[in-house]
PDB file of C-alpha atoms in Angstrom:
ATOM      1  CA  ALA A   1      85.470  77.222 127.865  1.00 58.00           C
ATOM      2  CA  SER A   2      84.748  76.932 124.152  1.00 67.00           C
ATOM      3  CA  LEU A   3      86.377  80.328 123.632  1.00 68.00           C
ATOM      4  CA  ILE A   4      89.554  78.982 125.235  1.00 72.00           C
ATOM      5  CA  GLY A   5      89.427  75.952 122.903  1.00 76.00           C
ATOM      6  CA  ILE A   6      89.091  78.183 119.856  1.00 78.00           C
ATOM      7  CA  LEU A   7      91.939  80.387 121.068  1.00 78.00           C
ATOM      8  CA  ALA A   8      94.151  77.335 121.648  1.00 80.00           C
ATOM      9  CA  LYS A   9      93.331  76.064 118.155  1.00 84.00           C
ATOM     10  CA  TRP A  10      94.223  79.405 116.560  1.00 86.00           C
ATOM     11  CA  LEU A  11      97.478  79.660 118.509  1.00 86.00           C
ATOM     12  CA  ARG A  12      98.248  75.958 117.898  1.00 85.00           C
ATOM     13  CA  VAL A  13      98.966  75.252 121.545  1.00 85.00           C
ATOM     14  CA  ASP A  14      97.611  72.687 123.962  1.00 84.00           C
ATOM     15  CA  VAL A  15      94.378  73.763 125.614  1.00 78.00           C
ATOM     16  CA  LEU A  16      95.758  72.842 129.050  1.00 79.00           C
ATOM     17  CA  LEU A  17      98.206  75.728 128.699  1.00 79.00           C
ATOM     18  CA  PHE A  18      95.287  78.053 129.483  1.00 75.00           C
ATOM     19  CA  PHE A  19      94.163  76.098 132.549  1.00 75.00           C
ATOM     20  CA  PRO A  20      96.256  78.027 135.128  1.00 76.00           C
ATOM     21  CA  ILE A  21      95.445  81.342 133.454  1.00 75.00           C
ATOM     22  CA  TRP A  22      91.723  80.576 133.536  1.00 72.00           C
ATOM     23  CA  HIS A  23      91.562  79.256 137.092  1.00 73.00           C
ATOM     24  CA  VAL A  24      93.765  81.960 138.588  1.00 75.00           C
ATOM     25  CA  GLY A  25      93.058  84.855 136.263  1.00 77.00           C
ATOM     26  CA  MET A  26      89.268  84.734 136.227  1.00 76.00           C
ATOM     27  CA  PRO A  27      88.805  84.881 140.020  1.00 76.00           C
ATOM     28  CA  PHE A  28      91.324  87.714 140.170  1.00 80.00           C
ATOM     29  CA  LEU A  29      89.481  89.534 137.375  1.00 81.00           C
ATOM     30  CA  LEU A  30      86.227  89.048 139.286  1.00 80.00           C
ATOM     31  CA  TRP A  31      87.759  90.489 142.460  1.00 82.00           C
ATOM     32  CA  LEU A  32      89.361  93.412 140.623  1.00 87.00           C
ATOM     33  CA  THR A  33      86.179  94.291 138.741  1.00 86.00           C
ATOM     34  CA  LEU A  34      84.008  94.162 141.841  1.00 86.00           C
ATOM     35  CA  PHE A  35      86.581  96.209 143.760  1.00 90.00           C
ATOM     36  CA  LEU A  36      86.752  98.859 141.028  1.00 88.00           C
ATOM     37  CA  CYS A  37      82.961  98.975 140.582  1.00 85.00           C
ATOM     38  CA  LEU A  38      82.451  99.428 144.320  1.00 86.00           C
ATOM     39  CA  ARG A  39      85.258 101.950 144.586  1.00 86.00           C
ATOM     40  CA  HIS A  40      84.555 104.051 141.510  1.00 81.00           C
ATOM     41  CA  TYR A  41      80.875 103.728 140.665  1.00 81.00           C
ATOM     42  CA  TRP A  42      79.353 103.079 144.084  1.00 83.00           C
ATOM     43  CA  SER A  43      81.756 105.388 146.023  1.00 83.00           C
ATOM     44  CA  PHE A  44      82.824 102.895 148.698  1.00 87.00           C
ATOM     45  CA  ASP A  45      86.176 103.414 150.369  1.00 90.00           C
ATOM     46  CA  ALA A  46      89.058 101.178 149.345  1.00 90.00           C
ATOM     47  CA  TYR A  47      89.073  99.028 152.479  1.00 90.00           C
ATOM     48  CA  ARG A  48      85.387  98.156 152.371  1.00 90.00           C
ATOM     49  CA  SER A  49      85.545  97.554 148.630  1.00 88.00           C
ATOM     50  CA  GLY A  50      88.481  95.184 148.963  1.00 89.00           C
ATOM     51  CA  VAL A  51      87.008  93.244 151.876  1.00 89.00           C
ATOM     52  CA  PHE A  52      83.564  92.922 150.308  1.00 87.00           C
ATOM     53  CA  ALA A  53      85.056  91.866 146.959  1.00 85.00           C
ATOM     54  CA  LEU A  54      87.231  89.232 148.640  1.00 84.00           C
ATOM     55  CA  ILE A  55      84.355  87.824 150.699  1.00 85.00           C
ATOM     56  CA  PHE A  56      82.161  87.711 147.619  1.00 79.00           C
ATOM     57  CA  LEU A  57      84.907  86.009 145.611  1.00 76.00           C
ATOM     58  CA  LEU A  58      85.395  83.352 148.275  1.00 76.00           C
ATOM     59  CA  ALA A  59      81.655  82.772 148.468  1.00 73.00           C
ATOM     60  CA  THR A  60      81.366  82.208 144.715  1.00 64.00           C
ATOM     61  CA  LEU A  61      84.311  79.824 144.709  1.00 63.00           C
ATOM     62  CA  LEU A  62      83.099  77.827 147.708  1.00 66.00           C
ATOM     63  CA  LEU A  63      79.432  77.738 146.708  1.00 61.00           C
ATOM     64  CA  ARG A  64      79.938  76.864 143.063  1.00 55.00           C
ATOM     65  CA  THR A  65      77.681  73.806 143.083  1.00 56.00           C
ATOM     66  CA  ILE A  66      74.471  75.647 143.894  1.00 53.00           C
ATOM     67  CA  GLY A  67      71.939  74.480 141.338  1.00 49.00           C
ATOM     68  CA  PHE A  68      70.115  77.737 140.709  1.00 48.00           C
ATOM     69  CA  LEU A  69      73.340  79.507 139.785  1.00 49.00           C
ATOM     70  CA  ASN A  70      74.745  77.056 137.301  1.00 46.00           C
ATOM     71  CA  ILE A  71      71.864  74.771 136.195  1.00 42.00           C
ATOM     72  CA  HIS A  72      74.458  72.097 135.338  1.00 39.00           C
ATOM     73  CA  ARG A  73      75.949  74.229 132.568  1.00 45.00           C
ATOM     74  CA  TYR A  74      77.958  76.919 134.317  1.00 47.00           C
ATOM     75  CA  CYS A  75      80.356  75.187 136.662  1.00 50.00           C
ATOM     76  CA  ARG A  76      81.958  78.454 137.788  1.00 57.00           C
ATOM     77  CA  PRO A  77      79.451  81.273 137.914  1.00 55.00           C
ATOM     78  CA  GLY A  78      82.150  83.785 138.788  1.00 62.00           C
ATOM     79  CA  ASP A  79      83.611  83.600 135.311  1.00 68.00           C
ATOM     80  CA  ALA A  80      80.901  85.886 133.930  1.00 76.00           C
ATOM     81  CA  MET A  81      80.044  87.711 137.116  1.00 79.00           C
ATOM     82  CA  TRP A  82      82.581  90.468 136.462  1.00 80.00           C
ATOM     83  CA  LEU A  83      80.643  91.452 133.346  1.00 84.00           C
ATOM     84  CA  PHE A  84      77.439  91.306 135.368  1.00 85.00           C
ATOM     85  CA  PHE A  85      78.916  93.783 137.884  1.00 85.00           C
ATOM     86  CA  ILE A  86      79.941  96.185 135.139  1.00 85.00           C
ATOM     87  CA  TRP A  87      76.494  95.979 133.554  1.00 85.00           C
ATOM     88  CA  LEU A  88      74.653  96.554 136.831  1.00 85.00           C
ATOM     89  CA  SER A  89      76.963  99.408 137.750  1.00 84.00           C
ATOM     90  CA  TYR A  90      76.243 100.973 134.380  1.00 83.00           C
ATOM     91  CA  ALA A  91      72.493 100.422 134.614  1.00 81.00           C
ATOM     92  CA  LEU A  92      72.104 101.744 138.139  1.00 82.00           C
ATOM     93  CA  ASN A  93      74.708 104.524 138.175  1.00 79.00           C
ATOM     94  CA  SER A  94      75.124 105.756 134.615  1.00 71.00           C
ATOM     95  CA  LYS A  95      73.284 109.004 135.317  1.00 68.00           C
ATOM     96  CA  ASP A  96      75.364 109.858 138.380  1.00 62.00           C
ATOM     97  CA  GLN A  97      78.684 108.869 136.835  1.00 57.00           C
ATOM     98  CA  LYS A  98      79.562 110.908 133.776  1.00 60.00           C
ATOM     99  CA  GLY A  99      82.643 108.753 133.193  1.00 57.00           C
ATOM    100  CA  ILE A 100      80.742 105.592 132.296  1.00 63.00           C
ATOM    101  CA  PRO A 101      80.557 105.507 128.511  1.00 75.00           C
ATOM    102  CA  LEU A 102      77.709 103.952 126.586  1.00 77.00           C
ATOM    103  CA  TYR A 103      79.948 101.435 124.833  1.00 80.00           C
ATOM    104  CA  LEU A 104      81.015  99.968 128.185  1.00 82.00           C
ATOM    105  CA  GLY A 105      77.400  99.199 129.025  1.00 82.00           C
ATOM    106  CA  VAL A 106      76.786  97.709 125.566  1.00 86.00           C
ATOM    107  CA  PHE A 107      79.963  95.617 125.759  1.00 87.00           C
ATOM    108  CA  ALA A 108      79.080  94.290 129.213  1.00 87.00           C
ATOM    109  CA  ALA A 109      75.511  93.518 128.136  1.00 88.00           C
ATOM    110  CA  ILE A 110      76.460  91.631 124.970  1.00 88.00           C
ATOM    111  CA  THR A 111      79.251  89.610 126.550  1.00 87.00           C
ATOM    112  CA  THR A 112      77.207  88.761 129.646  1.00 86.00           C
ATOM    113  CA  VAL A 113      74.530  87.268 127.395  1.00 87.00           C
ATOM    114  CA  TRP A 114      77.085  85.045 125.683  1.00 83.00           C
ATOM    115  CA  PHE A 115      79.009  84.031 128.803  1.00 81.00           C
ATOM    116  CA  ASN A 116      76.106  83.424 131.166  1.00 81.00           C
ATOM    117  CA  PRO A 117      72.503  83.969 130.038  1.00 83.00           C
ATOM    118  CA  LEU A 118      71.233  83.521 133.601  1.00 82.00           C
ATOM    119  CA  PHE A 119      73.096  86.597 134.793  1.00 83.00           C
ATOM    120  CA  ALA A 120      71.986  88.402 131.647  1.00 86.00           C
ATOM    121  CA  ALA A 121      68.331  87.671 132.404  1.00 88.00           C
ATOM    122  CA  ALA A 122      68.724  89.111 135.897  1.00 87.00           C
ATOM    123  CA  ALA A 123      70.549  92.190 134.593  1.00 89.00           C
ATOM    124  CA  MET A 124      67.923  92.692 131.867  1.00 90.00           C
ATOM    125  CA  ALA A 125      65.187  92.677 134.497  1.00 92.00           C
ATOM    126  CA  VAL A 126      67.060  95.226 136.617  1.00 90.00           C
ATOM    127  CA  GLN A 127      67.735  97.401 133.583  1.00 88.00           C
ATOM    128  CA  PHE A 128      64.090  97.224 132.493  1.00 91.00           C
ATOM    129  CA  VAL A 129      62.967  98.415 135.925  1.00 90.00           C
ATOM    130  CA  GLU A 130      65.563 101.180 135.770  1.00 88.00           C
ATOM    131  CA  ILE A 131      64.245 102.282 132.357  1.00 88.00           C
ATOM    132  CA  ILE A 132      60.710 102.442 133.730  1.00 88.00           C
ATOM    133  CA  TRP A 133      61.979 104.386 136.749  1.00 88.00           C
ATOM    134  CA  HIS A 134      63.770 106.971 134.605  1.00 84.00           C
ATOM    135  CA  ARG A 135      60.944 107.252 132.101  1.00 85.00           C
ATOM    136  CA  TRP A 136      57.912 107.604 134.362  1.00 86.00           C
ATOM    137  CA  VAL A 137      59.128 108.477 137.852  1.00 86.00           C
ATOM    138  CA  GLU A 138      62.071 110.793 137.179  1.00 81.00           C
ATOM    139  CA  LYS A 139      60.696 111.977 133.792  1.00 86.00           C
ATOM    140  CA  ASP A 140      64.163 111.683 132.255  1.00 81.00           C
ATOM    141  CA  ARG A 141      63.535 110.515 128.684  1.00 85.00           C
ATOM    142  CA  LYS A 142      67.157 110.932 127.604  1.00 83.00           C
ATOM    143  CA  GLN A 143      68.479 108.567 130.268  1.00 81.00           C
ATOM    144  CA  ALA A 144      65.684 106.079 129.583  1.00 84.00           C
ATOM    145  CA  LYS A 145      66.588 106.157 125.888  1.00 86.00           C
ATOM    146  CA  ILE A 146      70.266 105.492 126.605  1.00 83.00           C
ATOM    147  CA  LEU A 147      69.418 102.586 128.902  1.00 84.00           C
ATOM    148  CA  SER A 148      66.983 101.274 126.278  1.00 88.00           C
ATOM    149  CA  LEU A 149      69.810 101.141 123.729  1.00 87.00           C
ATOM    150  CA  VAL A 150      71.852  98.950 126.058  1.00 87.00           C
ATOM    151  CA  LEU A 151      68.861  96.716 126.738  1.00 90.00           C
ATOM    152  CA  ALA A 152      68.131  96.446 122.999  1.00 92.00           C
ATOM    153  CA  ALA A 153      71.744  95.434 122.333  1.00 91.00           C
ATOM    154  CA  ALA A 154      71.486  92.756 125.024  1.00 91.00           C
ATOM    155  CA  PHE A 155      68.178  91.525 123.648  1.00 92.00           C
ATOM    156  CA  LEU A 156      69.571  91.276 120.101  1.00 92.00           C
ATOM    157  CA  SER A 157      72.593  89.451 121.469  1.00 91.00           C
ATOM    158  CA  ALA A 158      70.279  87.027 123.284  1.00 90.00           C
ATOM    159  CA  ILE A 159      68.391  86.359 120.048  1.00 92.00           C
ATOM    160  CA  GLY A 160      71.687  85.720 118.273  1.00 90.00           C
ATOM    161  CA  TYR A 161      72.837  83.424 121.071  1.00 86.00           C
ATOM    162  CA  ALA A 162      69.572  81.457 120.960  1.00 86.00           C
ATOM    163  CA  GLY A 163      69.907  81.170 117.190  1.00 86.00           C
ATOM    164  CA  TYR A 164      73.460  79.893 117.587  1.00 82.00           C
ATOM    165  CA  ILE A 165      72.343  77.298 120.139  1.00 79.00           C
ATOM    166  CA  PHE A 166      69.408  76.122 118.017  1.00 80.00           C
ATOM    167  CA  ALA A 167      71.570  75.925 114.882  1.00 79.00           C
ATOM    168  CA  ASN A 168      74.104  73.731 116.669  1.00 75.00           C
ATOM    169  CA  MET A 169      71.408  71.591 118.275  1.00 74.00           C
ATOM    170  CA  SER A 170      69.825  70.830 114.909  1.00 62.00           C
ATOM    171  CA  GLU A 171      73.113  69.419 113.627  1.00 58.00           C
ATOM    172  CA  SER A 172      73.698  67.142 116.581  1.00 59.00           C
ATOM    173  CA  SER A 173      70.177  66.035 117.460  1.00 58.00           C
ATOM    174  CA  ARG A 174      67.550  64.379 115.365  1.00 56.00           C
ATOM    175  CA  TRP A 175      64.802  65.914 117.520  1.00 56.00           C
ATOM    176  CA  PHE A 176      65.378  69.491 116.304  1.00 51.00           C
TER     177      PHE A 176
END
């Protein structure tokens, strides 16, 4: 939401101009990303991908007040879930899919941290387990190294995000 405010300020338009784009575009982007991840990276057929993506989209829109998903900060968890899907698809299928570039995984990791740190924590845990799996079970050091780069980028982004939060809290609160 703050990104939309900054964009509206730069474009010198009213912030409510972005309201329909945000509330229609983000659920569609979530559906499209999940559909494409299921279709391309997980090799589902188009019908199952579309149905599953639509059911998942409706579930996130109808269950948006669940406390463990938003913790009173993220009123629409689906807004960052599309990045979460890309990151998990990269982490779990990057070895099988030669078409998934490294920069896509890094981009998804960094932006997921900034949009929704709760999803980032879950994806970091999955990626850490995947690194351990590739390193010690499959004995594939190259793949473990590539996944470690993505995890390191996410971790550095999380440190930067925490620094940004603490810097802004110290200005507005006398307790920090």
